[in-house]
Amino acid sequence: MKTSTITHWEKKIEHAIALSHDDPYGERDVRMVAAMIAESYDNFSHKFVEMYGESYVHFAKRRRLEAGAGYLRHSGFGVKLVAEMCGYTHSSFTKGFRELYNESPVSFRDRLYLPNEAYTLEETSRATTPHNDPQHLIFSIDRTLDVSLPDYTLYYNILPQNNNPIKSMVEYMDRYQRELHTINAVLQLSGAMVITGTLDVVPVTSYSKMMMYVGILVPMESAYDRAHRQMQLTFQESHGLYTKMIPGGNYKKLPVPMSFVAAGLPMYQFINTSCRSGHFKMSGNHFFISLTGIDHCEIFIPWQKR
């Protein structure tokens, strides 16, 4: 394929992946997604397999089952509710889960470590300069603040992956972050945040398949209607921004005096330990980091308030 053709299809496939990640119940089938990215069903299906290595149908199914695995890992939701949150019946979720993981959701929930976990943590450590906090002076449940956030629309870029998503995030973040902070300053969005995180489920998703993002969270409130219109009309197409709904609710906020690069690995270890030990349970799979400064950031973790 010509370079221009490859670039065209890379963006189309990326758009399709973004559409799937904004579809938690799996309500958009492959024909609908093909229409939404203005491609024929046959062309889209063929190119997705050729360039992504699996069919769109398999990808979308895997994504939803991985979301379910993340809920089993870090939430307190029962299996039936987890199935419903991923767009499955109880029986179809259990069947699909067994096909993907070769075990039941219940036995998966009891696992202390997941197959992808050691490799993901090792590669993250190689690609970053993780902060060492052996006494838990910074990453401590006592330092978290309980906050209530509104629903948001996330306008975001998927960062280049290159089979090493964390390394690529570190390499490319500055450029994308500067662009988004500039947009935020132009729109003067006092209640917005520039954030980073992963579209996928840590540590469930295979490391090489994970997709990191950086974007602007804009509250879905009437006071921000004009800002949403400006984002959509002025910046979204020109900056290649996708959209995803981020639910509000109860979050644990943890300010940390370090860069997002240093915070990433100890953040995950803190979240995982807290969930496994019962300090809190997550209400969703996606924690994120607010990029507030060179040597400062804020971690937000959705949690189930008892």
Short mmCIF file of N, CA and C in Angstrom, two decimals, residues 31 34 39-47:
data_model
loop_
_atom_site.label_atom_id
_atom_site.label_comp_id
_atom_site.label_asym_id
_atom_site.label_seq_id
_atom_site.Cartn_x
_atom_site.Cartn_y
_atom_site.Cartn_z
N ARG A 31 -21.23 -3.30 11.00
CA ARG A 31 -21.79 -2.53 9.88
C ARG A 31 -22.06 -1.09 10.30
N ALA A 34 -18.70 0.71 10.49
CA ALA A 34 -18.20 0.99 9.15
C ALA A 34 -18.90 2.22 8.56
N GLU A 39 -16.95 4.08 5.55
CA GLU A 39 -16.31 3.05 4.74
C GLU A 39 -17.30 1.91 4.52
N SER A 40 -17.08 1.15 3.44
CA SER A 40 -17.95 0.01 3.20
C SER A 40 -17.65 -1.09 4.22
N TYR A 41 -18.64 -1.92 4.47
CA TYR A 41 -18.48 -3.02 5.42
C TYR A 41 -17.33 -3.94 5.01
N ASP A 42 -17.30 -4.33 3.72
CA ASP A 42 -16.27 -5.26 3.25
C ASP A 42 -14.87 -4.66 3.37
N ASN A 43 -14.71 -3.42 2.93
CA ASN A 43 -13.40 -2.77 2.99
C ASN A 43 -12.92 -2.65 4.43
N PHE A 44 -13.82 -2.16 5.28
CA PHE A 44 -13.46 -1.96 6.69
C PHE A 44 -13.08 -3.28 7.34
N SER A 45 -13.90 -4.32 7.16
CA SER A 45 -13.64 -5.62 7.78
C SER A 45 -12.30 -6.17 7.34
N HIS A 46 -12.01 -6.08 6.04
CA HIS A 46 -10.75 -6.61 5.51
C HIS A 46 -9.55 -5.84 6.05
N LYS A 47 -9.61 -4.51 6.02
CA LYS A 47 -8.48 -3.69 6.44
C LYS A 47 -8.23 -3.80 7.94
#
